[in-house]
GROMACS .gro file of C-alpha atoms in nm:
model
  366
    1MET     CA    1  -0.085   0.881   0.390
    2ILE     CA    2  -0.170   0.836   0.023
    3LYS     CA    3  -0.507   0.704  -0.092
    4TYR     CA    4  -0.463   0.332  -0.154
    5ILE     CA    5  -0.707   0.056  -0.236
    6GLY     CA    6  -0.483  -0.192  -0.050
    7SER     CA    7  -0.465   0.026   0.259
    8LYS     CA    8  -0.529  -0.154   0.586
    9ARG     CA    9  -0.673   0.151   0.760
   10THR     CA   10  -0.968  -0.043   0.906
   11LEU     CA   11  -0.753  -0.345   0.990
   12VAL     CA   12  -0.459  -0.165   1.152
   13PRO     CA   13  -0.620  -0.140   1.499
   14LEU     CA   14  -0.677  -0.516   1.497
   15ILE     CA   15  -0.333  -0.595   1.356
   16ARG     CA   16  -0.173  -0.370   1.613
   17LEU     CA   17  -0.380  -0.527   1.891
   18ALA     CA   18  -0.295  -0.881   1.782
   19ALA     CA   19   0.077  -0.806   1.751
   20SER     CA   20   0.084  -0.637   2.092
   21LEU     CA   21  -0.043  -0.959   2.254
   22LEU     CA   22   0.226  -1.178   2.097
   23PRO     CA   23   0.586  -1.236   2.220
   24VAL     CA   24   0.738  -1.035   1.936
   25ARG     CA   25   1.038  -0.801   1.903
   26THR     CA   26   1.102  -0.814   1.528
   27ALA     CA   27   0.851  -0.814   1.241
   28CYS     CA   28   0.829  -0.802   0.864
   29ASP     CA   29   0.558  -0.633   0.659
   30LEU     CA   30   0.607  -0.854   0.355
   31PHE     CA   31   0.381  -0.668   0.105
   32ALA     CA   32   0.427  -0.323   0.255
   33GLY     CA   33   0.245  -0.093   0.009
   34THR     CA   34   0.204   0.240   0.185
   35THR     CA   35   0.382   0.101   0.498
   36ARG     CA   36   0.075   0.170   0.712
   37VAL     CA   37   0.103  -0.167   0.890
   38GLY     CA   38   0.479  -0.138   0.925
   39GLN     CA   39   0.436   0.200   1.090
   40ALA     CA   40   0.191   0.052   1.340
   41LEU     CA   41   0.431  -0.232   1.421
   42ARG     CA   42   0.720   0.010   1.458
   43GLY     CA   43   0.505   0.212   1.696
   44LEU     CA   44   0.479  -0.098   1.916
   45GLY     CA   45   0.856  -0.093   1.954
   46PHE     CA   46   0.927  -0.368   1.700
   47GLU     CA   47   1.224  -0.362   1.466
   48VAL     CA   48   1.049  -0.375   1.128
   49VAL     CA   49   1.152  -0.504   0.787
   50SER     CA   50   0.942  -0.327   0.522
   51ASN     CA   51   0.937  -0.510   0.189
   52ASP     CA   52   0.760  -0.450  -0.142
   53VAL     CA   53   0.852  -0.471  -0.511
   54ALA     CA   54   0.707  -0.122  -0.575
   55THR     CA   55   0.957   0.163  -0.596
   56TYR     CA   56   0.710   0.406  -0.439
   57SER     CA   57   0.677   0.172  -0.139
   58GLU     CA   58   1.055   0.174  -0.101
   59ALA     CA   59   1.049   0.554  -0.079
   60LEU     CA   60   0.770   0.547   0.178
   61GLY     CA   61   0.962   0.283   0.372
   62HIS     CA   62   1.269   0.503   0.396
   63ALA     CA   63   1.054   0.791   0.522
   64TYR     CA   64   0.847   0.601   0.776
   65ILE     CA   65   1.035   0.282   0.867
   66ALA     CA   66   1.406   0.361   0.828
   67ALA     CA   67   1.415   0.732   0.921
   68ASP     CA   68   1.506   0.797   1.283
   69GLU     CA   69   1.645   1.073   1.503
   70SER     CA   70   1.980   1.065   1.319
   71VAL     CA   71   1.822   1.227   1.013
   72ASP     CA   72   1.906   1.596   0.977
   73ARG     CA   73   1.546   1.705   0.936
   74ALA     CA   74   1.642   2.073   0.925
   75ARG     CA   75   1.850   2.000   0.615
   76VAL     CA   76   1.566   1.804   0.460
   77ALA     CA   77   1.326   2.088   0.539
   78ASN     CA   78   1.561   2.332   0.361
   79VAL     CA   79   1.572   2.107   0.056
   80LEU     CA   80   1.191   2.093   0.049
   81ALA     CA   81   1.171   2.471   0.081
   82GLU     CA   82   1.409   2.518  -0.212
   83LEU     CA   83   1.216   2.272  -0.426
   84ALA     CA   84   0.882   2.428  -0.333
   85ALA     CA   85   1.003   2.769  -0.449
   86LEU     CA   86   1.081   2.651  -0.803
   87PRO     CA   87   0.864   2.782  -1.089
   88GLY     CA   88   0.674   2.516  -1.282
   89ARG     CA   89   0.800   2.377  -1.610
   90ASP     CA   90   0.652   2.163  -1.884
   91GLY     CA   91   0.789   1.811  -1.892
   92TYR     CA   92   0.704   1.444  -1.924
   93PHE     CA   93   0.483   1.432  -1.613
   94THR     CA   94   0.263   1.724  -1.718
   95GLU     CA   95   0.216   1.587  -2.068
   96ALA     CA   96   0.159   1.226  -1.957
   97PHE     CA   97  -0.061   1.273  -1.653
   98CYS     CA   98  -0.223   1.617  -1.693
   99ARG     CA   99  -0.285   1.649  -2.068
  100ARG     CA  100  -0.294   1.304  -2.228
  101THR     CA  101  -0.472   1.190  -1.911
  102ARG     CA  102  -0.623   1.391  -1.626
  103TYR     CA  103  -0.480   1.260  -1.301
  104LEU     CA  104  -0.369   1.607  -1.192
  105GLN     CA  105  -0.424   1.957  -1.319
  106PRO     CA  106  -0.147   2.104  -1.539
  107HIS     CA  107  -0.054   2.379  -1.292
  108ASN     CA  108   0.040   2.111  -1.039
  109GLY     CA  109   0.191   1.881  -1.299
  110ARG     CA  110   0.430   2.157  -1.408
  111ARG     CA  111   0.544   2.204  -1.048
  112ILE     CA  112   0.596   1.829  -1.012
  113ASP     CA  113   0.809   1.831  -1.327
  114ALA     CA  114   1.025   2.111  -1.190
  115ILE     CA  115   1.059   1.966  -0.840
  116ARG     CA  116   1.125   1.609  -0.947
  117GLU     CA  117   1.384   1.708  -1.208
  118ALA     CA  118   1.567   1.936  -0.964
  119LEU     CA  119   1.571   1.661  -0.700
  120GLU     CA  120   1.811   1.462  -0.919
  121GLY     CA  121   2.075   1.731  -0.858
  122TYR     CA  122   2.079   1.695  -0.479
  123GLU     CA  123   2.325   1.470  -0.296
  124LEU     CA  124   2.104   1.290  -0.046
  125THR     CA  125   2.128   0.971   0.155
  126PRO     CA  126   1.873   0.699   0.065
  127VAL     CA  127   1.668   0.791   0.371
  128GLU     CA  128   1.678   1.166   0.297
  129ARG     CA  129   1.584   1.099  -0.063
  130GLY     CA  130   1.298   0.877   0.054
  131ILE     CA  131   1.169   1.154   0.279
  132VAL     CA  132   1.175   1.412  -0.002
  133LEU     CA  133   1.011   1.173  -0.250
  134THR     CA  134   0.746   1.085   0.007
  135SER     CA  135   0.674   1.454   0.060
  136LEU     CA  136   0.625   1.502  -0.315
  137LEU     CA  137   0.421   1.182  -0.352
  138GLU     CA  138   0.186   1.278  -0.071
  139ALA     CA  139   0.159   1.636  -0.201
  140ALA     CA  140   0.058   1.502  -0.544
  141ASP     CA  141  -0.193   1.265  -0.387
  142ARG     CA  142  -0.361   1.554  -0.204
  143VAL     CA  143  -0.434   1.733  -0.534
  144ASP     CA  144  -0.511   1.441  -0.766
  145SER     CA  145  -0.839   1.378  -0.947
  146THR     CA  146  -0.900   1.007  -0.884
  147THR     CA  147  -1.092   0.791  -0.641
  148GLY     CA  148  -0.764   0.657  -0.506
  149LEU     CA  149  -0.705   0.413  -0.790
  150GLN     CA  150  -0.503   0.495  -1.103
  151MET     CA  151  -0.694   0.265  -1.336
  152ALA     CA  152  -0.896   0.573  -1.432
  153PHE     CA  153  -0.957   0.936  -1.338
  154LEU     CA  154  -1.269   1.137  -1.257
  155LYS     CA  155  -1.497   1.260  -1.536
  156SER     CA  156  -1.445   1.619  -1.418
  157TRP     CA  157  -1.174   1.775  -1.206
  158SER     CA  158  -1.206   1.700  -0.835
  159ARG     CA  159  -1.237   1.996  -0.601
  160ARG     CA  160  -0.902   1.921  -0.440
  161SER     CA  161  -0.726   1.922  -0.778
  162TYR     CA  162  -0.757   2.303  -0.792
  163ASN     CA  163  -0.547   2.339  -0.477
  164GLU     CA  164  -0.180   2.421  -0.501
  165LEU     CA  165   0.076   2.145  -0.451
  166GLU     CA  166   0.222   2.179  -0.101
  167LEU     CA  167   0.536   2.000   0.017
  168ARG     CA  168   0.523   1.892   0.382
  169ILE     CA  169   0.790   1.704   0.570
  170PRO     CA  170   0.659   1.356   0.665
  171GLU     CA  171   0.588   1.299   1.031
  172ILE     CA  172   0.834   1.099   1.238
  173VAL     CA  173   0.725   0.747   1.332
  174LEU     CA  174   0.871   0.667   1.672
  175GLY     CA  175   1.032   0.330   1.727
  176PRO     CA  176   1.346   0.136   1.639
  177ARG     CA  177   1.502   0.204   1.302
  178GLY     CA  178   1.382  -0.052   1.048
  179THR     CA  179   1.508  -0.201   0.724
  180VAL     CA  180   1.366  -0.137   0.376
  181LEU     CA  181   1.383  -0.400   0.101
  182ARG     CA  182   1.251  -0.428  -0.254
  183ARG     CA  183   1.236  -0.803  -0.307
  184ASP     CA  184   0.994  -1.060  -0.439
  185ALA     CA  185   0.816  -1.188  -0.127
  186ASN     CA  186   0.847  -1.556  -0.216
  187GLU     CA  187   1.219  -1.519  -0.283
  188LEU     CA  188   1.271  -1.330   0.043
  189ALA     CA  189   1.063  -1.559   0.265
  190PRO     CA  190   1.320  -1.836   0.335
  191ALA     CA  191   1.582  -1.579   0.437
  192LEU     CA  192   1.367  -1.384   0.684
  193ASP     CA  193   1.471  -1.408   1.048
  194VAL     CA  194   1.196  -1.231   1.242
  195ASP     CA  195   0.943  -1.317   1.512
  196LEU     CA  196   0.634  -1.209   1.317
  197VAL     CA  197   0.544  -1.173   0.950
  198TYR     CA  198   0.240  -0.987   0.828
  199VAL     CA  199   0.124  -1.139   0.499
  200ASP     CA  200  -0.112  -0.941   0.276
  201PRO     CA  201  -0.053  -1.067  -0.079
  202PRO     CA  202  -0.225  -0.943  -0.395
  203TYR     CA  203  -0.556  -1.127  -0.402
  204ASN     CA  204  -0.688  -1.085  -0.758
  205ASN     CA  205  -0.581  -1.011  -1.115
  206HIS     CA  206  -0.528  -0.638  -1.055
  207SER     CA  207  -0.161  -0.555  -1.007
  208TYR     CA  208  -0.070  -0.282  -0.759
  209PHE     CA  209   0.204  -0.188  -1.003
  210SER     CA  210  -0.072  -0.101  -1.253
  211ASN     CA  211  -0.310   0.040  -0.995
  212TYR     CA  212  -0.050   0.299  -0.890
  213HIS     CA  213   0.151   0.341  -1.206
  214VAL     CA  214   0.155   0.723  -1.174
  215TRP     CA  215   0.329   0.705  -0.837
  216GLU     CA  216   0.569   0.441  -0.971
  217THR     CA  217   0.669   0.673  -1.254
  218LEU     CA  218   0.694   0.973  -1.023
  219VAL     CA  219   0.945   0.792  -0.802
  220ARG     CA  220   1.140   0.614  -1.080
  221TRP     CA  221   1.140   0.924  -1.304
  222ASP     CA  222   1.207   0.710  -1.609
  223ALA     CA  223   0.959   0.860  -1.863
  224PRO     CA  224   0.815   0.528  -1.984
  225GLU     CA  225   0.606   0.480  -2.295
  226GLN     CA  226   0.233   0.476  -2.218
  227TYR     CA  227  -0.065   0.282  -2.346
  228GLY     CA  228  -0.443   0.292  -2.314
  229VAL     CA  229  -0.687   0.553  -2.189
  230ALA     CA  230  -0.539   0.535  -1.837
  231GLY     CA  231  -0.190   0.612  -1.970
  232LYS     CA  232  -0.026   0.316  -1.798
  233ARG     CA  233   0.340   0.231  -1.822
  234VAL     CA  234   0.403  -0.025  -2.095
  235ASP     CA  235   0.571  -0.256  -1.844
  236CYS     CA  236   0.238  -0.284  -1.660
  237ARG     CA  237   0.152  -0.544  -1.924
  238GLU     CA  238   0.428  -0.776  -1.807
  239GLN     CA  239   0.502  -0.694  -1.445
  240LYS     CA  240   0.258  -0.907  -1.249
  241SER     CA  241   0.296  -1.138  -0.953
  242ARG     CA  242   0.196  -1.503  -0.949
  243PHE     CA  243  -0.064  -1.385  -0.697
  244ASN     CA  244  -0.238  -1.199  -0.981
  245PHE     CA  245  -0.328  -1.522  -1.165
  246ARG     CA  246  -0.607  -1.747  -1.041
  247ARG     CA  247  -0.428  -2.066  -1.146
  248GLN     CA  248  -0.105  -1.967  -0.972
  249ALA     CA  249  -0.220  -1.775  -0.663
  250SER     CA  250  -0.296  -2.074  -0.440
  251ALA     CA  251   0.038  -2.242  -0.510
  252ALA     CA  252   0.222  -1.912  -0.456
  253LEU     CA  253   0.058  -1.864  -0.117
  254THR     CA  254   0.121  -2.226  -0.014
  255GLU     CA  255   0.487  -2.190  -0.107
  256LEU     CA  256   0.518  -1.859   0.074
  257LEU     CA  257   0.362  -1.978   0.400
  258GLY     CA  258   0.568  -2.297   0.389
  259ASP     CA  259   0.896  -2.105   0.352
  260LEU     CA  260   0.838  -1.855   0.633
  261ARG     CA  261   1.025  -1.951   0.950
  262ALA     CA  262   0.874  -1.690   1.183
  263PRO     CA  263   0.682  -1.847   1.474
  264TRP     CA  264   0.396  -1.597   1.438
  265LEU     CA  265   0.200  -1.499   1.130
  266ILE     CA  266  -0.078  -1.249   1.073
  267VAL     CA  267  -0.244  -1.301   0.734
  268SER     CA  268  -0.517  -1.090   0.572
  269PHE     CA  269  -0.714  -1.084   0.247
  270ASN     CA  270  -1.072  -1.021   0.140
  271ASP     CA  271  -1.353  -1.198  -0.043
  272GLU     CA  272  -1.287  -1.024  -0.377
  273GLY     CA  273  -0.993  -1.247  -0.462
  274PHE     CA  274  -0.873  -1.597  -0.535
  275HIS     CA  275  -0.804  -1.729  -0.184
  276ASP     CA  276  -1.057  -1.946  -0.003
  277PRO     CA  277  -1.066  -1.872   0.374
  278LEU     CA  278  -1.101  -2.239   0.471
  279GLN     CA  279  -0.804  -2.342   0.259
  280VAL     CA  280  -0.591  -2.064   0.406
  281GLU     CA  281  -0.694  -2.168   0.755
  282GLU     CA  282  -0.592  -2.527   0.681
  283LEU     CA  283  -0.251  -2.410   0.560
  284LEU     CA  284  -0.199  -2.207   0.875
  285GLU     CA  285  -0.307  -2.493   1.100
  286GLN     CA  286   0.004  -2.678   0.983
  287ARG     CA  287   0.206  -2.416   1.171
  288GLY     CA  288   0.013  -2.438   1.500
  289HIS     CA  289  -0.297  -2.272   1.639
  290VAL     CA  290  -0.510  -2.034   1.432
  291GLY     CA  291  -0.764  -1.763   1.508
  292ARG     CA  292  -0.980  -1.603   1.238
  293ILE     CA  293  -1.147  -1.264   1.250
  294GLU     CA  294  -1.397  -1.147   0.987
  295ILE     CA  295  -1.457  -0.779   0.919
  296GLU     CA  296  -1.738  -0.641   0.706
  297SER     CA  297  -1.675  -0.300   0.553
  298LYS     CA  298  -1.752  -0.070   0.261
  299ARG     CA  299  -1.560  -0.118  -0.063
  300TYR     CA  300  -1.323   0.154  -0.184
  301VAL     CA  301  -1.477   0.487  -0.284
  302GLY     CA  302  -1.445   0.417  -0.658
  303ALA     CA  303  -1.691   0.133  -0.622
  304GLN     CA  304  -1.933   0.368  -0.451
  305ILE     CA  305  -1.944   0.627  -0.732
  306GLY     CA  306  -1.841   0.414  -1.032
  307ILE     CA  307  -1.569   0.464  -1.293
  308TYR     CA  308  -1.598   0.705  -1.589
  309ASN     CA  309  -1.409   0.745  -1.916
  310PRO     CA  310  -1.273   1.083  -2.043
  311ARG     CA  311  -1.608   1.161  -2.211
  312GLY     CA  312  -1.784   1.140  -1.874
  313GLU     CA  313  -1.953   0.810  -1.957
  314ARG     CA  314  -1.984   0.554  -1.684
  315VAL     CA  315  -1.779   0.243  -1.758
  316GLY     CA  316  -1.907  -0.096  -1.644
  317ARG     CA  317  -2.132  -0.171  -1.351
  318VAL     CA  318  -2.050  -0.200  -0.980
  319SER     CA  319  -2.133  -0.551  -0.862
  320HIS     CA  320  -2.140  -0.491  -0.484
  321LEU     CA  321  -2.070  -0.220  -0.230
  322ARG     CA  322  -1.948  -0.417   0.074
  323ASN     CA  323  -1.688  -0.685   0.128
  324HIS     CA  324  -1.547  -0.911   0.397
  325GLU     CA  325  -1.190  -0.896   0.520
  326TYR     CA  326  -1.033  -1.199   0.686
  327LEU     CA  327  -0.758  -1.167   0.945
  328PHE     CA  328  -0.581  -1.482   1.061
  329VAL     CA  329  -0.340  -1.505   1.353
  330ALA     CA  330  -0.131  -1.823   1.366
  331GLY     CA  331   0.139  -1.943   1.601
  332PRO     CA  332   0.259  -2.199   1.855
  333ASP     CA  333   0.075  -2.080   2.168
  334ARG     CA  334  -0.300  -2.147   2.198
  335MET     CA  335  -0.337  -1.916   2.499
  336ARG     CA  336  -0.193  -1.624   2.302
  337ILE     CA  337  -0.433  -1.690   2.017
  338ASP     CA  338  -0.723  -1.705   2.262
  339ALA     CA  339  -0.617  -1.368   2.406
  340VAL     CA  340  -0.616  -1.211   2.059
  341PHE     CA  341  -0.955  -1.368   1.985
  342HIS     CA  342  -1.119  -1.230   2.299
  343ALA     CA  343  -0.961  -0.885   2.260
  344ALA     CA  344  -1.084  -0.866   1.900
  345ALA     CA  345  -1.434  -0.957   2.008
  346THR     CA  346  -1.423  -0.673   2.262
  347ILE     CA  347  -1.311  -0.423   1.998
  348GLY     CA  348  -1.595  -0.537   1.773
  349ALA     CA  349  -1.851  -0.493   2.049
  350LYS     CA  350  -1.728  -0.139   2.118
  351GLY     CA  351  -1.703  -0.043   1.752
  352ALA     CA  352  -1.348   0.075   1.811
  353VAL     CA  353  -1.238   0.030   1.452
  354GLY     CA  354  -1.502   0.254   1.304
  355ALA     CA  355  -1.878   0.263   1.255
  356ALA     CA  356  -1.855   0.122   0.903
  357VAL     CA  357  -1.690  -0.200   1.022
  358ALA     CA  358  -1.852  -0.503   1.183
  359ILE     CA  359  -1.628  -0.770   1.340
  360ALA     CA  360  -1.701  -1.136   1.397
  361ALA     CA  361  -1.421  -1.337   1.558
  362SER     CA  362  -1.426  -1.710   1.497
  363ARG     CA  363  -1.326  -1.969   1.755
  364PRO     CA  364  -0.950  -2.028   1.745
  365ALA     CA  365  -0.854  -2.360   1.590
  366ALA     CA  366  -0.765  -2.637   1.833
   0.00000   0.00000   0.00000
């Protein structure tokens, strides 16, 4: 799984627990990102819809949500072996992300150029192509020189960046075959016909499209013009969600929650963004009963060590090192919400989600 500031690694045990206690057979991960939550829901036996506007998320969705036993994995493995054997070549990726910027070392950038260009010559199904792209994306992530955020790169090469790029076939996620979409969440919401929707919208002015612009370019393979020290795609300037603007985020969330028809919702966000927990709780109470869980955890690793420019100078100042995540469960059955509430409290007492996380479950709303 790629490094991702929006990853729900610490929340997944709670999300999985909550979903397992609800009368659910179908679910949608509406802002899927790396598909980590969708994979957990699929593992529960749910039929999952994985949706995100990011092209890299679509590739990950095909690999982890749509791929099933019908995929000829031996054929995919042969394709990966052929691609892995290619000699490196100079191209757009090496110049853009290894020389003008320093996200990866040139020896790995040249191999990415060769592999990604050759991939265009293979006749693959969307799922097979997603698996191969995911293999390359994860291989690149294992040898990058960032803190997991592509707003900047490390002042000196990371230790892992010296390793050789290695293509591995993604692991199979067991469960029903899911569906992968690349739609605006607010436009998709009224059309969704599922039992449960997990809602994890962007919560501040930082766009995930910009945060992971290298992966977006790697999957699109469109050689965009770049700007700035971070070498972002020029369309990063325009491609933002309403959720990325303080004056629009609340209305966007209100509209989204109002248009969702699923009886059960799980909603998460943290205290670094625009959404007020009490206001969100009030919105969810209009749908039925609500339980709220608060999780305290460390911020992403970049906040721990700081961000540096190409000259090795520290840029800005880190304001805080810990944050609070909020997880809401809303639906029509108070007893189900109570069961989630008590189970979450038990997990918190046992420290089952990791030593760096403290859980406080609020009383479910009446």
